[in-house]
Coordinates of C-alpha atoms and ligand atoms in Angstrom, one line a residue:
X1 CA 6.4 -24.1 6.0
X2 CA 3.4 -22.6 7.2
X3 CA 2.0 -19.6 5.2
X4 CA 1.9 -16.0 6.8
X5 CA -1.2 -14.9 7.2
X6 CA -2.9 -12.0 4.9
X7 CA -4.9 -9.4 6.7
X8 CA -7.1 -6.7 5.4
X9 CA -7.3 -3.6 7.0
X10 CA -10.2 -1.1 6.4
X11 CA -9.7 2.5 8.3
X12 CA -10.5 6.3 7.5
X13 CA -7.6 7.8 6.0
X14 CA -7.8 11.0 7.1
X15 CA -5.9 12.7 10.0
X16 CA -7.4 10.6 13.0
X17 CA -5.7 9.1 15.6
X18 CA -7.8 5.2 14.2
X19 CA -6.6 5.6 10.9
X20 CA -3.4 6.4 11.9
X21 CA -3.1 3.4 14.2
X22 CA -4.6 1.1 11.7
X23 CA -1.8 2.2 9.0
X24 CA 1.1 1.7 11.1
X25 CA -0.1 -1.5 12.0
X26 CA -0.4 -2.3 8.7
X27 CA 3.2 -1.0 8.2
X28 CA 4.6 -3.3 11.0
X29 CA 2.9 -6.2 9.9
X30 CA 4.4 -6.0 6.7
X31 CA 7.8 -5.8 8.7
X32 CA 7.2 -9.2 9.7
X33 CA 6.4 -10.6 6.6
X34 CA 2.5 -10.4 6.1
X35 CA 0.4 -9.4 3.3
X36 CA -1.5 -6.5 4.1
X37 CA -4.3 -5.3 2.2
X38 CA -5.5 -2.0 2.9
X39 CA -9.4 -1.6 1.5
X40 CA -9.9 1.9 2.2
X41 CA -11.8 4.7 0.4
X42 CA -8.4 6.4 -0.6
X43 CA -4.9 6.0 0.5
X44 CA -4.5 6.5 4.2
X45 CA -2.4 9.4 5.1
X46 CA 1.0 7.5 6.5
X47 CA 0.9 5.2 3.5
X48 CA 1.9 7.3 0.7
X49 CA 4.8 5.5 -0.5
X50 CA 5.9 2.3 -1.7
X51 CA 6.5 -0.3 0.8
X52 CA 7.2 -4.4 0.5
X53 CA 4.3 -6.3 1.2
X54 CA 1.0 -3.8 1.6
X55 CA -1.3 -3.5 -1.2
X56 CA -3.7 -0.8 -1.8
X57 CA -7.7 -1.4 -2.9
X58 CA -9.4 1.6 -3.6
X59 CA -13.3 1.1 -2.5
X60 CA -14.9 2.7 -5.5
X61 CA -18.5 4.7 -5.0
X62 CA -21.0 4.9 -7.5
X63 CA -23.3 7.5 -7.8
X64 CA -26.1 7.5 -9.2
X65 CA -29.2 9.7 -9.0
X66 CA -31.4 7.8 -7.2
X67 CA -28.9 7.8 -4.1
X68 CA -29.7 10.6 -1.5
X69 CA -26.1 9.7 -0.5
X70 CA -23.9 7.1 -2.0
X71 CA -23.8 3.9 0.0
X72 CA -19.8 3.3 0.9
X73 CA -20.9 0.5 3.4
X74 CA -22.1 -1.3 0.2
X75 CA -19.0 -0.9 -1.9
X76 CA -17.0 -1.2 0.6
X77 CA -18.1 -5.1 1.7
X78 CA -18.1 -5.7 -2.5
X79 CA -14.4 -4.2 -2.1
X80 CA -13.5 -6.3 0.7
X81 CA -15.3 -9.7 -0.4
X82 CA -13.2 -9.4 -3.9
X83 CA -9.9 -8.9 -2.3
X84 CA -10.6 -11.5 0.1
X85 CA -11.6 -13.9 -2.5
X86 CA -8.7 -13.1 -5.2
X87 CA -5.9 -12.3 -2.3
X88 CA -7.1 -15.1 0.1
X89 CA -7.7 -13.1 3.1
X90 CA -7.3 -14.9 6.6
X91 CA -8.8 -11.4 8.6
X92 CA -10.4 -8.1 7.7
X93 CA -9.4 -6.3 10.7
X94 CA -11.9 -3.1 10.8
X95 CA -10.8 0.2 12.6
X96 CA -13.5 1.9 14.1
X97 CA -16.9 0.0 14.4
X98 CA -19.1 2.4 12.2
X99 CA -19.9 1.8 9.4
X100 CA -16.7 -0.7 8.9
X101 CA -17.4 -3.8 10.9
X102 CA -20.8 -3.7 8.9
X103 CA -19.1 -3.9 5.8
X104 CA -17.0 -6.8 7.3
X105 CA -19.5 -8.5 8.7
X106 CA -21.4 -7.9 5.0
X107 CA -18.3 -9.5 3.1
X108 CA -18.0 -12.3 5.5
X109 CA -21.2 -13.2 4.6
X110 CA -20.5 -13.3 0.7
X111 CA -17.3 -15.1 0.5
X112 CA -19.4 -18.3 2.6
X113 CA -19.6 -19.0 6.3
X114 CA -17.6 -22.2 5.6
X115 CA -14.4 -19.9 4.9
X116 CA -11.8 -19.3 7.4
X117 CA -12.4 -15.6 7.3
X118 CA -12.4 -13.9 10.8
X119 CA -13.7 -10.4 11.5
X120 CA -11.8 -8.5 13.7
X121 CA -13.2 -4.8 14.6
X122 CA -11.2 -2.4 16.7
X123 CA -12.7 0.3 18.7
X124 CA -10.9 3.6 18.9
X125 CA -13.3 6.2 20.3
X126 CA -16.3 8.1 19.6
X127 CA -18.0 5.4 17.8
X128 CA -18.9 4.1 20.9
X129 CA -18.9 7.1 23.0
X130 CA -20.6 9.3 20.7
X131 CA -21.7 8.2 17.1
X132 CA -22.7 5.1 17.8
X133 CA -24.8 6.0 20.5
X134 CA -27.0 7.9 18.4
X135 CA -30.3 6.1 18.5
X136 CA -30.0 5.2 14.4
X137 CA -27.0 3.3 15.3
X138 CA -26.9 1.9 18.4
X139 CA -28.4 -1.4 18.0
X140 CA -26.2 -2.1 14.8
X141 CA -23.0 -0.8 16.6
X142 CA -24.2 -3.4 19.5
X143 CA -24.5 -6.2 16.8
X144 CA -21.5 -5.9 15.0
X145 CA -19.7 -6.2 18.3
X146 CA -21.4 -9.5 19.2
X147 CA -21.0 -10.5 15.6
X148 CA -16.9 -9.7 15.4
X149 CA -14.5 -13.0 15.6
X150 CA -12.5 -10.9 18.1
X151 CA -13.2 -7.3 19.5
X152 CA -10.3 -5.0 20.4
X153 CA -10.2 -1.3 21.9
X154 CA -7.6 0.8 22.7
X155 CA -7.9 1.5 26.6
X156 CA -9.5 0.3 29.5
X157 CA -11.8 3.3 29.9
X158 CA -13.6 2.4 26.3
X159 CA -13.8 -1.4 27.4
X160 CA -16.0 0.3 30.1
X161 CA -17.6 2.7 28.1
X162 CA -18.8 -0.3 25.9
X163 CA -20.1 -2.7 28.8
X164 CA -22.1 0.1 30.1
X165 CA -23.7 1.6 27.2
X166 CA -24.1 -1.2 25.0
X167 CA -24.7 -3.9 27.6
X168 CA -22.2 -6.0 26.2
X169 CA -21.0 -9.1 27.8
X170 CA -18.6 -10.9 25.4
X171 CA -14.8 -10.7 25.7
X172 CA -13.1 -6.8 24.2
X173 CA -9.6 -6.9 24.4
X174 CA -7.4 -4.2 25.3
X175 CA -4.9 -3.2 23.3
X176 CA -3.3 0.4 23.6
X177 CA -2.3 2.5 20.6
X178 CA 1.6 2.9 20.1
X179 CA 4.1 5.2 18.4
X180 CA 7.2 4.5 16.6
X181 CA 9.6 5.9 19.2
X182 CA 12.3 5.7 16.3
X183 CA 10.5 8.1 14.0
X184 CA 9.0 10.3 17.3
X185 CA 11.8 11.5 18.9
X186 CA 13.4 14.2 20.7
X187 CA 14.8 17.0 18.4
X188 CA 16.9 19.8 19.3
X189 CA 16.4 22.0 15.6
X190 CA 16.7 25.6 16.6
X191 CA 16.3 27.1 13.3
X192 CA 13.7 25.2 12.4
X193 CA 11.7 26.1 15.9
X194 CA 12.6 30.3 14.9
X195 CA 10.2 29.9 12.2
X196 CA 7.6 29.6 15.1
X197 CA 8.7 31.1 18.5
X198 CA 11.6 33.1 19.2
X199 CA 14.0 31.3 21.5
X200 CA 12.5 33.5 24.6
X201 CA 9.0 32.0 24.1
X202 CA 7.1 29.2 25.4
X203 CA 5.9 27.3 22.1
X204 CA 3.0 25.9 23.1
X205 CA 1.0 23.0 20.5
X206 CA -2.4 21.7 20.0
X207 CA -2.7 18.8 17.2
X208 CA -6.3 17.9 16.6
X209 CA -9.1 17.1 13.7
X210 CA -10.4 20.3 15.3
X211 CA -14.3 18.7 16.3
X212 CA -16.1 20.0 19.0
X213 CA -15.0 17.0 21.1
X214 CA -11.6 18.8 21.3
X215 CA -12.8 21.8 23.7
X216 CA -11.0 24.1 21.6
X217 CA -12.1 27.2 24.0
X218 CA -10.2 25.5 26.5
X219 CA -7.0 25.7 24.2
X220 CA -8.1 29.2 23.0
X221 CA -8.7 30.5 27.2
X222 CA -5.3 28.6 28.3
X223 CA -2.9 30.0 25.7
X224 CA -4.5 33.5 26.7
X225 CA -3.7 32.8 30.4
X226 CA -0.3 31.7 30.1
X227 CA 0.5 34.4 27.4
X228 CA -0.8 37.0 29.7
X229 CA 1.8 35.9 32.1
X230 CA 4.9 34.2 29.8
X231 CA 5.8 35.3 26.0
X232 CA 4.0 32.8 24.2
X233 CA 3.1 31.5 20.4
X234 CA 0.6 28.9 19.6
X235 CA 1.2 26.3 17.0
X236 CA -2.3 24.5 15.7
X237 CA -1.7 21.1 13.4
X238 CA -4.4 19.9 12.1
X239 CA -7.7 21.0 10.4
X240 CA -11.8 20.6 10.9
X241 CA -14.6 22.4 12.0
X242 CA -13.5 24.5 15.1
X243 CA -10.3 25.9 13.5
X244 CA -11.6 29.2 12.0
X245 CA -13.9 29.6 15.1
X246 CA -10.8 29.4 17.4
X247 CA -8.5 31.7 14.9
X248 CA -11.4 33.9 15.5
X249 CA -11.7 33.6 19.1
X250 CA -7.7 34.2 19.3
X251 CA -8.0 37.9 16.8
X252 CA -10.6 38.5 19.7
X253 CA -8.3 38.7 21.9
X254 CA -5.3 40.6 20.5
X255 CA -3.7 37.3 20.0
X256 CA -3.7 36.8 16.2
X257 CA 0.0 37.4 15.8
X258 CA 1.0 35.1 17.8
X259 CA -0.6 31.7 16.6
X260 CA 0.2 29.8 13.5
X261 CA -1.6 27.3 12.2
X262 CA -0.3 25.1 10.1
X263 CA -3.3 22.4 8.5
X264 CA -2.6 19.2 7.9
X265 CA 0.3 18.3 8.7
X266 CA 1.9 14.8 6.5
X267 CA 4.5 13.8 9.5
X268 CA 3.5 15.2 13.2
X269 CA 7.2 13.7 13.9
X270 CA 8.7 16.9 11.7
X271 CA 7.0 19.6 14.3
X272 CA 5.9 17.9 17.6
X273 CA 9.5 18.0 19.0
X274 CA 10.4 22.2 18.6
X275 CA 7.2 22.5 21.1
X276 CA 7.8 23.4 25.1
X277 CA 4.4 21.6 25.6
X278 CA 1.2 20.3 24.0
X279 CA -2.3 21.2 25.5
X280 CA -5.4 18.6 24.5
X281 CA -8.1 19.2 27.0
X282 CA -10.8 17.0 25.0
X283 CA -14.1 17.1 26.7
X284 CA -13.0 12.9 26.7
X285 CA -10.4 11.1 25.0
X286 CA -11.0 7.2 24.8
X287 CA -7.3 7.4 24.5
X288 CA -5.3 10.7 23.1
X289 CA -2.9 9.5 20.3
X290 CA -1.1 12.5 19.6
X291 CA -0.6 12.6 24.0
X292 CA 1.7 9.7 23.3
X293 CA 3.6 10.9 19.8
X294 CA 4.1 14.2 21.9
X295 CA 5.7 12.2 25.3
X296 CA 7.9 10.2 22.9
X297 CA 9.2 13.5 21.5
X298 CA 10.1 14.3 24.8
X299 CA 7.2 17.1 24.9
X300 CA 5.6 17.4 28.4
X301 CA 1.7 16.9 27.8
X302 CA -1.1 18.7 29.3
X303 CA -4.7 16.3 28.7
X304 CA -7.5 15.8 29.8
X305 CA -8.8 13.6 32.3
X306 CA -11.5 12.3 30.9
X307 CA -11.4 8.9 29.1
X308 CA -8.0 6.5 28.8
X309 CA -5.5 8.8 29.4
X310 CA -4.9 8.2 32.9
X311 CA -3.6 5.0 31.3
X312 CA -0.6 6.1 30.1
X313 CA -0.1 9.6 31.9
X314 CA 1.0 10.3 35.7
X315 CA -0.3 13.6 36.9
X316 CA 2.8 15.1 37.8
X317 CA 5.3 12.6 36.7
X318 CA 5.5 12.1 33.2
X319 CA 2.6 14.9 32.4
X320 CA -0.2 16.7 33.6
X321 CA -3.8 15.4 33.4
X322 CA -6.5 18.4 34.5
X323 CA -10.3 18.3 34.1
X324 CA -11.3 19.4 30.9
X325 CA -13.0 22.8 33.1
X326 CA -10.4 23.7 34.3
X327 CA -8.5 26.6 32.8
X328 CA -6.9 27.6 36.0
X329 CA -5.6 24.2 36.6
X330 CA -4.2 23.6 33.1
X331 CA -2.8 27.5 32.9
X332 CA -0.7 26.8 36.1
X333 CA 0.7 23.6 34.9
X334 CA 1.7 24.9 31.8
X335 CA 3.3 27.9 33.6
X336 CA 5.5 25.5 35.4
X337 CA 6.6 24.1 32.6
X338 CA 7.4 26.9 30.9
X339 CA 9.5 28.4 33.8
X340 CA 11.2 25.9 35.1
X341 CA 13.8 23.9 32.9
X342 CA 14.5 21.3 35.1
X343 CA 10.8 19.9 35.7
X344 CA 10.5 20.3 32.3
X345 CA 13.4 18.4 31.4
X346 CA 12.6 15.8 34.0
X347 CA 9.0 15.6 32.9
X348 CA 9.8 15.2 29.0
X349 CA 12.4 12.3 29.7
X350 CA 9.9 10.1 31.9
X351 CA 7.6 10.8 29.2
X352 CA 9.5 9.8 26.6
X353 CA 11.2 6.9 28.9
X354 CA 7.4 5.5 29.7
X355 CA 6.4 6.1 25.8
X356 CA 9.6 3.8 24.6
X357 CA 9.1 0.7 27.5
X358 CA 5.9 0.5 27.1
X359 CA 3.4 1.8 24.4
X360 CA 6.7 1.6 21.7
X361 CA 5.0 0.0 18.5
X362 CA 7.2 -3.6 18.8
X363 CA 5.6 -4.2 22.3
X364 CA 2.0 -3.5 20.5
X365 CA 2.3 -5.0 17.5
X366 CA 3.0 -8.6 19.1
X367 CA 0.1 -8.1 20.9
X368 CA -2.1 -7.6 17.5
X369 CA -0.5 -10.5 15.8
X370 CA -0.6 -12.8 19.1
X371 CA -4.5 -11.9 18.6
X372 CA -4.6 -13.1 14.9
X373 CA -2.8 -16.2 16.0
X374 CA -5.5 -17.2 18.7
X375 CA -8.4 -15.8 16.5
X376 CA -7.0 -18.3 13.2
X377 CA -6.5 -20.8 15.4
X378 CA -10.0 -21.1 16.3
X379 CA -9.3 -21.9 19.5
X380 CA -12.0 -20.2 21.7
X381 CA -9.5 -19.5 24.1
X382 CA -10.0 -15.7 25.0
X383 CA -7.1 -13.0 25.3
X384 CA -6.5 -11.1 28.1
X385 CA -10.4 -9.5 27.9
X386 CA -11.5 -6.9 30.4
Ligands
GMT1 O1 -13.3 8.5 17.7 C1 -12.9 9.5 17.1 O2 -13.3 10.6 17.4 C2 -12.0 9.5 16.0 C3 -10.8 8.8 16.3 C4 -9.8 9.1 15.3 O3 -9.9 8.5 14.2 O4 -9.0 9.9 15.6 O5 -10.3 9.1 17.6 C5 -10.3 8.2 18.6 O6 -9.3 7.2 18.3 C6 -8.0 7.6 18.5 C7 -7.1 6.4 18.1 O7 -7.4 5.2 18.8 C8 -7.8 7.9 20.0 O8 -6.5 8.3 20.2 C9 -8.7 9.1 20.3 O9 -8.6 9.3 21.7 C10 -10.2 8.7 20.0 N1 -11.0 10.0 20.1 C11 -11.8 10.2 21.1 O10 -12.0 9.4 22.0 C12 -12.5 11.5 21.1

């Protein structure tokens, strides 16, 4: 019989959309019967409970007073070199490139060239759009791509992104992010939604980590504009930077009562469905994970159109995609929505009907573990690359 395959997955565990995609990956592998090792700096968020077949290794950082800053690139590769050595490894698959496909491409190096070990580094976003960009990283984010077994990333648009910017010529793989349509689902749960809106308002969401990229104005302006016109609350889930500058923004003008915000929030799943609509008009999204956990809760969407999520949304059909400018544009959509049952009844079930067929995480996760065949194969033979 031949042995399943053991992969190690390193990702931030915070509230991102790469870390999240990384987990339930992890999640589903171990569905189907692999080891998975997650080598992260704590426990990411969506894997806080016991479950057959993943394994937890914390990366432990040492400080000492020398250090300006603690190097977690170092500890990490000793992290990932040890479990790959003591839980023999076939892949460390590496969610977003910086600094994690160094640390891969460090512990491939220290468990011997001559081992089957294959890198695998998955781009999700900004760390080729933004971060890695930045002049003190650019030529290592451009390396570790060349230097990856296999390179994934999560839409077409960042495929693009990283031909043009980093010049690169080797194959990237597309493979979208998903959502367990089981777990995000449509929920009729009118008490629950009283605790937010009362049953004559439009409950309108945003669900970010709250960074500039986010254009939280634009969500502050909108929900002004369609509250001006439609009795309206605003639900924020999520936390970072721009939150108290937007909560600000929102006292400014007259609308403190009528926003909660709720932090972090464990399971999006609980909330996203008691919303009328969800607003995320990023300056760019590479892709726009919680766009898709928001369609397959039958929430109409209202992003951006900047970055991949053309790839998944149809302006009009099963969401709205306006330019990141334009407050008008997005104010009128939403009003539609909000005033009109029908469309958006008809919009949430194509959204939800397009989230199930084709971004629904058993159409995904083949496509992952079809990689990790082809990659321990060692065939040379190329996916699907863009
Ligand atoms: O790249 C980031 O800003 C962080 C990252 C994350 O961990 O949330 O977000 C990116 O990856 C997500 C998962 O693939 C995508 O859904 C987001 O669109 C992408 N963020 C941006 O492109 C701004």
């Amino acid at each position: 019989m031949t042995r399943v395959p053991a992969i190690g997955i390193t990702c931030y565990p915070s509230q991102g959309g790469s870390g999240i995609i990384a987990t339930e990956l992890g999640l589903g592998l171990a569905r189907c019967g692999y080891a998975v090792h997650f080598i992260c700096a704590s426990p990411p968020l969506r894997l806080r409970q016991y479950n057959e077949n993943i394994f937890y290794h914390q990366v432990d950082m040492v400080d000492y007073p020398v250090f300006q800053y603690p190097p977690y690139t170092l500890s990490l590769a000793t992290t990932m070199a040890e479990t790959v050595q003591r839980y023999k490894l076939d892949i460390l698959h590496v969610h977003y490139a910086i600094p994690h496909a160094a640390s891969g491409y460090l512990a491939r190096a220290m468990v011997g060239g001559s081992a089957r070990l294959k890198l695998i580094t998955t781009l999700h976003g900004t760390d080729i759009t933004l971060v890695g960009q930045a002049p003190a990283y650019f030529p290592m984010t451009r390396f570790l791509i060349d230097q990856s077994d296999a390179v994934t990333a999560v839409s077409r648009f960042l495929v693009r992104e990283t031909r043009k910017v980093f010049g690169v010529e080797r194959p990237l793989e597309v493979i979208p992010n998903f959502v367990d349509t089981r777990h995000f689902c449509p929920r009729e749960d009118p008490h629950e939604r009283s605790r937010y809106a009362r049953r004559d308002e439009a409950l309108i969401l945003h669900a970010s980590n709250f960074r500039p990229v986010k254009n939280l104005a634009a969500v502050g302006e909108t929900f002004a504009r369609i509250a001006a016109r439609h009795p309206a609350r605003l639900l924020l889930l999520g936390e970072g930077p721009e939150l108290a500058p937007l909560l600000t923004r929102l006292q400014e003008f007259g609308l403190g009562e009528r926003v909660t915000a709720l932090g972090l929030v464990e399971d999006l799943a609980t909330v996203l469905p008691l919303g009328d609509l969800l607003l995320l008009p990023s300056h760019h999204e590479s892709f726009g994970l919680v766009a898709l956990e928001a369609m397959a809760c039958g929430v109409p969407v209202i992003a951006t159109n900047r970055g991949g999520t053309e790839e998944f949304i149809t302006d009009g059909v099963n969401g709205f995609l306006r330019d990141p400018a334009d407050l008008d544009g997005m104010t009128a959509a939403a009003l539609q929505i909000v005033a009109d049952d029908d469309l958006r009844r008809h919009i949430a079930e194509e959204a939800r009907r397009d989230a199930v067929a084709e971004f629904g995480t058993h159409c995904v996760l083949q496509r992952y573990i079809e990689l990790y065949d082809r990659v321990l194969s060692d065939s040379a033979a190329p996916g699907p690359a863009e």
